[in-house]
Amino acid sequence: MQKIIIKKGRERSMINRHPWIFSGAIQTLPKAELGEILSIYTHDNQLIGYGFYAPGTQIVCRVFEYTKQEINVLEPDYWIQKFQKAFLLRKRFIISKHTNAYRLINAEGDFFPGLIADVYNDVVVVQLLIKGTENLADFIIKALNSLGFEKIYLKTKEVTGRLENVGRKKGWISEKKGNTQIEIIENGIKFLVDIESGQKTGFFLDQRDARQLIKQYAKGAKVCNTFSYSGGFSLYALDAGAELVHSVDSSKIAVQLIEDNLKLNNIAAERHQSYAEDVFKFLKNTDNKYDLIVLDPPAFAKTAKAVPNATRGYKELNLIAFRKINPGGIVFTFSCSQKITRDLFRKIVFGAAADARRNIRILHQTTQPPDHPINIYHPENEYLKGLVLYVE
Ligand code: SAH
């Protein structure tokens, strides 16, 4: 195995177990291939870990193991153990007879940079985000088989795929194939997940806890669930006894999924209305007032450069919601932009509240659920933040 050697004085971030090594910290770059597994050494020849190589990029090495002892990371057993540890965490805290959909591998959050694996009932949807994990595809299939998963579907993001030259595309990578429309259960509520044409790997698993929280506030309420996708928050609100729910999403495919999910859960048609519209337009034009509004937009800031525009977008959205909420109403507001920090998000919502001139109090602050763990040495992995607000 080839070595990468860290410059003298540049070991700090490695001592702090940060999983990314930047090109400026490297003393000697080996002549290895993109995606190759390398051992990482200090300038005085001490082993510190192993990672995936990406020459010519800013993050030249993504560390998946910090260790002073040599480990055989080229054997499937090593990777099987990684999966077992991740599975154990989910078995202890997530999987139950009421929930069979969860993130099994959350990239750096499970010490596995470049890999996302989401479980939908008996199907695993895998995203290979870098060449390093693409090279491991056979080990990954083996590891998943050893945990009892036989149906494995690959869905690599196009952008990242191109950046790292990941060649494999969409499709089943296991011998056994399944249906690409899968029925799952989450906190006792059924959903249809379309792994082929749905967004992300098919479902927004990261909002499971926030969706559960809405049940405390939905009874008897008139609810507007914006950016509703397949109706996650809507179905929870209806299950908790909301009087009426409006779901708004600009995607017709998403609205069709909501309709399917309402049927699947036997919800009476008169309790729900879908709108395939732009949320900003819908909220501005509606004469309705609501007791509960959910704002769960897509990431407005995908890059640091986009932060100022995104800030304006979040502020405008929250402000319109504060104008449409009944006194004593509740607003669930979220940002999944990694570049918008928790502090900044709160300041933005503060700005909208001040403009709306209403008394607003924070009842809860939400984050990612435990199947999206954040590696403490890698705060970049924390992207989802939410506030539950009481609006007088
Ligand atoms: N709350 C959802 C996830 C929301 S994902 C859940 O719990 O599952 C964001 C959604 O916003 C996507 O479905 C996307 O189609 C929709 N969307 C993006 N921009 C929009 C806009 N301007 N108006 C309406 N919907 C929009």
Short mmCIF file of C-alpha atoms and ligand atoms in Angstrom, two decimals:
data_model
loop_
_atom_site.label_atom_id
_atom_site.label_comp_id
_atom_site.label_asym_id
_atom_site.label_seq_id
_atom_site.Cartn_x
_atom_site.Cartn_y
_atom_site.Cartn_z
CA MET A 1 0.00 0.00 0.00
CA GLN A 2 1.29 3.44 -0.88
CA LYS A 3 1.86 6.15 1.71
CA ILE A 4 0.88 9.74 2.06
CA ILE A 5 3.14 11.82 4.33
CA ILE A 6 1.90 14.80 6.30
CA LYS A 7 4.11 17.91 6.47
CA LYS A 8 5.79 18.71 9.75
CA GLY A 9 3.58 21.12 11.73
CA ARG A 10 0.45 20.23 9.77
CA GLU A 11 -0.65 17.24 11.86
CA ARG A 12 -3.08 19.19 14.06
CA SER A 13 -6.22 18.46 12.10
CA MET A 14 -5.22 14.78 11.91
CA ILE A 15 -4.68 14.69 15.67
CA ASN A 16 -8.20 16.13 15.87
CA ARG A 17 -9.37 13.26 13.69
CA HIS A 18 -10.81 15.44 10.97
CA PRO A 19 -11.67 13.14 8.07
CA TRP A 20 -10.44 15.45 5.29
CA ILE A 21 -6.79 16.02 4.45
CA PHE A 22 -6.18 19.07 2.28
CA SER A 23 -3.49 19.16 -0.40
CA GLY A 24 -1.50 21.85 1.43
CA ALA A 25 -0.86 19.51 4.37
CA ILE A 26 0.89 16.87 2.32
CA GLN A 27 4.66 16.51 2.17
CA THR A 28 4.82 13.77 -0.44
CA LEU A 29 2.06 12.81 -2.82
CA PRO A 30 2.34 9.22 -4.00
CA LYS A 31 1.84 8.22 -7.60
CA ALA A 32 -1.35 6.38 -6.81
CA GLU A 33 -4.66 6.18 -8.63
CA LEU A 34 -7.82 8.11 -7.88
CA GLY A 35 -9.74 6.17 -5.22
CA GLU A 36 -6.81 4.05 -4.05
CA ILE A 37 -6.56 3.27 -0.35
CA LEU A 38 -3.46 4.82 1.21
CA SER A 39 -1.83 4.67 4.61
CA ILE A 40 -1.19 8.04 6.23
CA TYR A 41 2.06 8.83 8.04
CA THR A 42 3.53 11.75 9.96
CA HIS A 43 6.85 13.24 8.80
CA ASP A 44 8.63 11.09 11.41
CA ASN A 45 7.12 7.89 10.06
CA GLN A 46 4.31 7.25 12.56
CA LEU A 47 1.20 5.63 11.12
CA ILE A 48 -1.92 7.69 11.81
CA GLY A 49 -4.58 6.14 9.65
CA TYR A 50 -6.00 5.14 6.29
CA GLY A 51 -7.94 7.00 3.64
CA PHE A 52 -9.16 7.23 0.05
CA TYR A 53 -6.91 9.14 -2.34
CA ALA A 54 -8.10 11.84 -4.73
CA PRO A 55 -5.07 13.44 -6.41
CA GLY A 56 -5.49 16.81 -8.06
CA THR A 57 -8.42 17.82 -5.84
CA GLN A 58 -8.53 20.03 -2.77
CA ILE A 59 -9.37 17.21 -0.39
CA VAL A 60 -6.64 14.81 -1.43
CA CYS A 61 -7.45 12.17 1.13
CA ARG A 62 -10.64 11.18 2.94
CA VAL A 63 -9.78 9.35 6.12
CA PHE A 64 -11.96 6.40 7.08
CA GLU A 65 -9.83 5.09 9.96
CA TYR A 66 -7.59 6.76 12.51
CA THR A 67 -5.25 4.20 14.01
CA LYS A 68 -1.66 3.81 15.20
CA GLN A 69 -1.76 0.08 14.54
CA GLU A 70 -1.64 -1.49 11.13
CA ILE A 71 -5.02 -2.87 10.05
CA ASN A 72 -5.81 -4.92 6.99
CA VAL A 73 -8.22 -2.50 5.39
CA LEU A 74 -8.00 -4.32 2.07
CA GLU A 75 -9.92 -7.31 3.43
CA PRO A 76 -13.73 -7.49 3.21
CA ASP A 77 -13.88 -8.26 6.95
CA TYR A 78 -12.79 -4.76 7.82
CA TRP A 79 -15.69 -3.27 5.85
CA ILE A 80 -18.18 -5.83 7.13
CA GLN A 81 -17.31 -4.74 10.67
CA LYS A 82 -17.91 -1.10 9.77
CA PHE A 83 -21.38 -2.03 8.55
CA GLN A 84 -22.04 -4.13 11.65
CA LYS A 85 -21.24 -1.20 13.93
CA ALA A 86 -23.51 1.12 11.98
CA PHE A 87 -26.31 -1.46 11.95
CA LEU A 88 -26.04 -1.99 15.70
CA LEU A 89 -26.62 1.72 16.34
CA ARG A 90 -29.77 1.68 14.18
CA LYS A 91 -30.99 -1.58 15.70
CA ARG A 92 -30.69 -0.12 19.17
CA PHE A 93 -32.33 3.25 18.53
CA ILE A 94 -34.31 3.32 15.28
CA ILE A 95 -35.56 0.01 13.91
CA SER A 96 -38.81 -1.25 15.40
CA LYS A 97 -42.06 -2.74 14.27
CA HIS A 98 -43.22 0.83 13.63
CA THR A 99 -40.17 1.99 11.63
CA ASN A 100 -38.37 0.10 8.86
CA ALA A 101 -36.80 2.97 6.88
CA TYR A 102 -33.56 4.58 8.03
CA ARG A 103 -30.10 5.70 7.01
CA LEU A 104 -27.70 2.85 7.61
CA ILE A 105 -24.48 4.59 6.56
CA ASN A 106 -24.16 8.37 6.84
CA ALA A 107 -20.78 8.90 5.16
CA GLU A 108 -18.27 10.55 7.55
CA GLY A 109 -20.88 10.26 10.32
CA ASP A 110 -20.26 6.51 10.19
CA PHE A 111 -16.54 6.80 9.39
CA PHE A 112 -17.30 5.92 5.79
CA PRO A 113 -16.63 8.98 3.58
CA GLY A 114 -18.19 8.72 0.15
CA LEU A 115 -20.95 6.29 1.07
CA ILE A 116 -24.64 6.77 1.80
CA ALA A 117 -26.82 3.71 2.36
CA ASP A 118 -30.52 4.12 3.07
CA VAL A 119 -32.76 1.19 3.98
CA TYR A 120 -36.36 1.04 2.79
CA ASN A 121 -37.92 -2.06 4.26
CA ASP A 122 -35.89 -4.90 2.65
CA VAL A 123 -34.17 -2.73 0.03
CA VAL A 124 -30.95 -0.76 0.45
CA VAL A 125 -30.33 2.27 -1.76
CA VAL A 126 -26.64 3.02 -2.03
CA GLN A 127 -24.93 6.20 -3.19
CA LEU A 128 -21.27 5.83 -4.12
CA LEU A 129 -20.04 9.40 -3.98
CA ILE A 130 -16.35 8.92 -4.63
CA LYS A 131 -14.09 6.59 -6.59
CA GLY A 132 -12.82 5.10 -3.34
CA THR A 133 -16.22 3.71 -2.42
CA GLU A 134 -16.99 2.72 -6.00
CA ASN A 135 -13.89 0.52 -5.90
CA LEU A 136 -15.35 -1.14 -2.81
CA ALA A 137 -18.73 -1.92 -4.40
CA ASP A 138 -18.23 -5.69 -4.16
CA PHE A 139 -17.25 -5.51 -0.48
CA ILE A 140 -20.24 -3.26 0.18
CA ILE A 141 -22.61 -5.76 -1.42
CA LYS A 142 -21.00 -8.57 0.60
CA ALA A 143 -21.30 -6.59 3.81
CA LEU A 144 -24.96 -5.78 3.18
CA ASN A 145 -25.65 -9.43 2.36
CA SER A 146 -24.04 -10.43 5.65
CA LEU A 147 -26.52 -8.16 7.46
CA GLY A 148 -29.38 -9.92 5.67
CA PHE A 149 -30.04 -7.43 2.85
CA GLU A 150 -30.40 -9.04 -0.55
CA LYS A 151 -31.86 -6.26 -2.67
CA ILE A 152 -29.39 -3.45 -3.29
CA TYR A 153 -30.05 -0.53 -5.61
CA LEU A 154 -27.42 1.96 -6.72
CA LYS A 155 -28.31 5.60 -7.15
CA THR A 156 -25.24 7.75 -7.53
CA LYS A 157 -25.63 11.52 -7.59
CA GLU A 158 -24.68 12.80 -11.00
CA VAL A 159 -22.69 15.86 -9.91
CA THR A 160 -20.47 14.11 -7.40
CA GLY A 161 -20.24 11.11 -9.68
CA ARG A 162 -18.77 13.22 -12.45
CA LEU A 163 -16.34 15.00 -10.12
CA GLU A 164 -14.82 11.76 -8.95
CA ASN A 165 -15.29 9.85 -12.15
CA VAL A 166 -17.65 7.31 -10.64
CA GLY A 167 -18.65 5.15 -13.56
CA ARG A 168 -21.53 3.11 -12.20
CA LYS A 169 -25.01 4.47 -12.72
CA LYS A 170 -28.53 3.72 -11.50
CA GLY A 171 -29.78 0.17 -11.10
CA TRP A 172 -29.81 -3.03 -9.08
CA ILE A 173 -26.33 -4.19 -8.11
CA SER A 174 -27.42 -7.27 -6.19
CA GLU A 175 -28.30 -10.63 -7.74
CA LYS A 176 -31.83 -10.29 -6.42
CA LYS A 177 -33.88 -7.45 -7.81
CA GLY A 178 -36.86 -5.78 -6.23
CA ASN A 179 -39.55 -3.30 -7.04
CA THR A 180 -38.47 0.36 -7.28
CA GLN A 181 -41.70 1.41 -5.53
CA ILE A 182 -41.43 0.28 -1.94
CA GLU A 183 -43.89 0.49 0.90
CA ILE A 184 -42.27 1.52 4.15
CA ILE A 185 -43.52 2.26 7.62
CA GLU A 186 -42.26 5.18 9.71
CA ASN A 187 -43.51 5.72 13.26
CA GLY A 188 -46.52 3.62 12.32
CA ILE A 189 -47.40 5.63 9.19
CA LYS A 190 -47.15 4.04 5.73
CA PHE A 191 -45.39 5.68 2.80
CA LEU A 192 -44.70 4.70 -0.75
CA VAL A 193 -41.08 5.39 -1.65
CA ASP A 194 -40.02 5.64 -5.29
CA ILE A 195 -36.31 4.88 -5.22
CA GLU A 196 -35.90 5.28 -8.97
CA SER A 197 -37.48 8.65 -9.68
CA GLY A 198 -37.92 10.07 -6.17
CA GLN A 199 -35.69 12.79 -4.73
CA LYS A 200 -32.51 11.91 -2.83
CA THR A 201 -32.64 8.16 -2.31
CA GLY A 202 -36.44 8.36 -2.34
CA PHE A 203 -37.49 9.80 1.01
CA PHE A 204 -36.42 12.49 3.47
CA LEU A 205 -35.44 10.20 6.31
CA ASP A 206 -33.70 13.08 8.09
CA GLN A 207 -37.01 14.67 9.16
CA ARG A 208 -38.38 11.61 10.96
CA ASP A 209 -38.07 13.10 14.46
CA ALA A 210 -39.44 16.49 13.42
CA ARG A 211 -42.40 14.77 11.78
CA GLN A 212 -43.05 12.90 15.01
CA LEU A 213 -42.89 16.19 16.92
CA ILE A 214 -45.62 17.75 14.77
CA LYS A 215 -48.11 15.27 16.24
CA GLN A 216 -47.98 17.17 19.54
CA TYR A 217 -49.30 20.30 17.84
CA ALA A 218 -51.58 19.10 15.05
CA LYS A 219 -54.76 17.98 16.80
CA GLY A 220 -57.75 19.95 15.50
CA ALA A 221 -55.46 22.30 13.56
CA LYS A 222 -55.73 23.73 10.10
CA VAL A 223 -52.30 22.93 8.68
CA CYS A 224 -50.28 24.17 5.71
CA ASN A 225 -47.37 21.88 4.86
CA THR A 226 -45.13 23.66 2.36
CA PHE A 227 -42.43 21.93 0.30
CA SER A 228 -44.38 18.84 1.20
CA TYR A 229 -42.71 16.30 -1.14
CA SER A 230 -44.47 12.95 -0.57
CA GLY A 231 -46.53 14.37 2.30
CA GLY A 232 -44.40 13.39 5.31
CA PHE A 233 -45.51 16.15 7.68
CA SER A 234 -49.05 16.12 6.22
CA LEU A 235 -49.66 12.46 7.03
CA TYR A 236 -48.33 12.79 10.57
CA ALA A 237 -50.55 15.84 11.15
CA LEU A 238 -53.58 13.98 9.80
CA ASP A 239 -52.74 10.96 11.92
CA ALA A 240 -52.65 13.20 14.99
CA GLY A 241 -56.12 14.55 14.22
CA ALA A 242 -55.56 17.71 12.19
CA GLU A 243 -58.85 19.06 10.90
CA LEU A 244 -57.58 19.98 7.45
CA VAL A 245 -54.17 19.85 5.76
CA HIS A 246 -53.01 21.73 2.67
CA SER A 247 -49.84 20.34 1.07
CA VAL A 248 -47.91 22.53 -1.37
CA ASP A 249 -45.13 21.33 -3.66
CA SER A 250 -44.17 22.53 -7.13
CA SER A 251 -43.43 18.98 -8.29
CA LYS A 252 -46.37 17.10 -9.82
CA ILE A 253 -44.63 13.80 -9.13
CA ALA A 254 -44.43 14.74 -5.44
CA VAL A 255 -48.13 15.64 -5.37
CA GLN A 256 -48.99 12.29 -6.95
CA LEU A 257 -46.97 10.56 -4.23
CA ILE A 258 -48.96 12.45 -1.57
CA GLU A 259 -52.21 11.27 -3.11
CA ASP A 260 -50.94 7.67 -3.10
CA ASN A 261 -49.85 8.00 0.52
CA LEU A 262 -53.22 9.38 1.62
CA LYS A 263 -54.93 6.34 0.11
CA LEU A 264 -52.41 3.98 1.65
CA ASN A 265 -53.30 5.35 5.09
CA ASN A 266 -57.07 5.52 4.45
CA ILE A 267 -57.32 9.27 4.99
CA ALA A 268 -60.71 10.75 4.10
CA ALA A 269 -60.35 12.93 0.99
CA GLU A 270 -62.12 15.94 2.52
CA ARG A 271 -59.42 16.31 5.18
CA HIS A 272 -56.67 17.07 2.67
CA GLN A 273 -55.97 19.22 -0.37
CA SER A 274 -52.81 19.17 -2.54
CA TYR A 275 -51.51 22.16 -4.51
CA ALA A 276 -48.89 21.70 -7.24
CA GLU A 277 -47.64 25.29 -6.95
CA ASP A 278 -44.75 27.50 -6.01
CA VAL A 279 -44.81 27.96 -2.23
CA PHE A 280 -43.97 31.66 -2.29
CA LYS A 281 -46.82 32.36 -4.71
CA PHE A 282 -49.23 30.11 -2.87
CA LEU A 283 -48.62 31.69 0.53
CA LYS A 284 -48.71 35.23 -0.83
CA ASN A 285 -51.97 34.70 -2.71
CA THR A 286 -53.93 32.60 -0.27
CA ASP A 287 -56.64 34.12 1.90
CA ASN A 288 -56.39 31.17 4.26
CA LYS A 289 -55.03 31.50 7.76
CA TYR A 290 -53.51 28.46 9.44
CA ASP A 291 -52.94 27.16 12.95
CA LEU A 292 -49.83 25.27 11.94
CA ILE A 293 -47.41 25.94 9.07
CA VAL A 294 -44.45 23.80 8.07
CA LEU A 295 -41.61 25.39 6.08
CA ASP A 296 -39.21 22.73 4.86
CA PRO A 297 -37.59 24.12 1.70
CA PRO A 298 -34.76 22.52 -0.29
CA ALA A 299 -31.25 23.84 0.43
CA PHE A 300 -31.28 27.46 -0.75
CA ALA A 301 -27.49 27.76 -0.25
CA LYS A 302 -25.54 24.94 -1.87
CA THR A 303 -22.29 26.97 -1.85
CA ALA A 304 -20.80 29.66 0.38
CA LYS A 305 -21.33 32.18 -2.43
CA ALA A 306 -25.07 31.51 -2.40
CA VAL A 307 -25.46 32.39 1.31
CA PRO A 308 -26.57 36.05 0.89
CA ASN A 309 -29.31 35.16 -1.61
CA ALA A 310 -30.37 32.17 0.45
CA THR A 311 -30.57 34.38 3.53
CA ARG A 312 -33.03 36.65 1.71
CA GLY A 313 -35.04 33.61 0.57
CA TYR A 314 -35.36 32.15 4.08
CA LYS A 315 -36.28 35.52 5.52
CA GLU A 316 -38.99 36.16 2.94
CA LEU A 317 -40.44 32.68 3.41
CA ASN A 318 -40.61 32.96 7.18
CA LEU A 319 -42.06 36.44 6.99
CA ILE A 320 -44.94 35.34 4.74
CA ALA A 321 -45.63 32.43 7.07
CA PHE A 322 -45.76 34.76 10.09
CA ARG A 323 -48.39 36.79 8.21
CA LYS A 324 -50.53 33.72 7.53
CA ILE A 325 -50.49 32.13 10.95
CA ASN A 326 -53.36 32.51 13.38
CA PRO A 327 -52.67 33.95 16.84
CA GLY A 328 -51.47 31.11 19.05
CA GLY A 329 -50.31 29.20 15.96
CA ILE A 330 -47.20 27.10 15.48
CA VAL A 331 -44.56 27.37 12.76
CA PHE A 332 -42.12 24.56 12.05
CA THR A 333 -39.27 26.19 10.11
CA PHE A 334 -36.19 24.42 8.74
CA SER A 335 -33.01 24.91 6.80
CA CYS A 336 -31.05 22.03 5.32
CA SER A 337 -28.33 24.27 3.84
CA GLN A 338 -25.07 23.17 5.37
CA LYS A 339 -23.61 26.64 4.71
CA ILE A 340 -26.32 28.34 6.80
CA THR A 341 -25.24 27.73 10.38
CA ARG A 342 -27.67 27.21 13.22
CA ASP A 343 -26.81 30.67 14.55
CA LEU A 344 -27.30 32.36 11.21
CA PHE A 345 -30.60 30.59 10.66
CA ARG A 346 -31.87 31.78 13.99
CA LYS A 347 -30.82 35.34 13.16
CA ILE A 348 -32.67 35.14 9.84
CA VAL A 349 -35.85 33.93 11.53
CA PHE A 350 -35.38 36.64 14.15
CA GLY A 351 -35.27 39.22 11.33
CA ALA A 352 -38.49 37.89 9.84
CA ALA A 353 -40.18 37.89 13.25
CA ALA A 354 -39.15 41.50 13.86
CA ASP A 355 -40.56 42.53 10.47
CA ALA A 356 -43.80 40.70 11.19
CA ARG A 357 -43.99 42.52 14.55
CA ARG A 358 -45.40 39.55 16.41
CA ASN A 359 -44.39 37.97 19.68
CA ILE A 360 -42.65 34.74 18.83
CA ARG A 361 -41.15 32.16 21.14
CA ILE A 362 -38.99 29.13 20.41
CA LEU A 363 -40.49 25.91 21.73
CA HIS A 364 -38.06 23.40 20.21
CA GLN A 365 -34.85 23.32 18.22
CA THR A 366 -34.52 20.31 15.98
CA THR A 367 -31.66 18.57 14.26
CA GLN A 368 -30.84 15.33 12.43
CA PRO A 369 -32.08 12.06 13.93
CA PRO A 370 -29.67 9.42 15.32
CA ASP A 371 -29.48 7.49 12.04
CA HIS A 372 -27.79 10.63 10.62
CA PRO A 373 -25.09 10.80 13.30
CA ILE A 374 -22.58 13.63 13.19
CA ASN A 375 -18.97 12.65 13.64
CA ILE A 376 -17.88 15.05 16.39
CA TYR A 377 -14.62 15.69 14.55
CA HIS A 378 -16.50 16.60 11.37
CA PRO A 379 -19.00 19.38 12.08
CA GLU A 380 -19.45 19.88 8.30
CA ASN A 381 -21.80 16.91 8.40
CA GLU A 382 -24.37 18.84 10.44
CA TYR A 383 -26.74 20.45 7.97
CA LEU A 384 -30.30 20.23 9.22
CA LYS A 385 -31.66 22.69 11.74
CA GLY A 386 -35.17 23.60 12.70
CA LEU A 387 -37.14 25.83 15.03
CA VAL A 388 -40.62 25.22 16.35
CA LEU A 389 -42.16 28.60 17.06
CA TYR A 390 -45.17 29.77 19.00
CA VAL A 391 -46.61 32.85 17.33
CA GLU A 392 -48.89 35.10 19.35
N1 SAH B 1 -40.80 18.05 3.97
C1 SAH B 1 -40.53 16.99 3.03
C2 SAH B 1 -39.23 17.19 2.29
C3 SAH B 1 -39.11 18.49 1.52
S1 SAH B 1 -37.95 18.44 0.23
C4 SAH B 1 -40.58 15.65 3.75
O1 SAH B 1 -40.74 15.60 4.99
O2 SAH B 1 -40.49 14.63 3.09
C5 SAH B 1 -38.24 19.91 -0.64
C6 SAH B 1 -39.41 19.88 -1.61
O3 SAH B 1 -39.62 21.22 -2.07
C7 SAH B 1 -39.25 19.06 -2.87
O4 SAH B 1 -40.29 18.12 -2.94
C8 SAH B 1 -39.36 20.06 -4.05
O5 SAH B 1 -40.13 19.55 -5.13
C9 SAH B 1 -40.09 21.20 -3.41
N2 SAH B 1 -39.85 22.55 -3.94
C10 SAH B 1 -38.67 23.14 -4.23
N3 SAH B 1 -38.85 24.43 -4.56
C11 SAH B 1 -40.17 24.69 -4.46
C12 SAH B 1 -40.99 25.86 -4.62
N4 SAH B 1 -40.44 27.03 -4.95
N5 SAH B 1 -42.32 25.76 -4.40
C13 SAH B 1 -42.87 24.57 -4.07
N6 SAH B 1 -42.15 23.44 -3.87
C14 SAH B 1 -40.82 23.49 -4.05
#
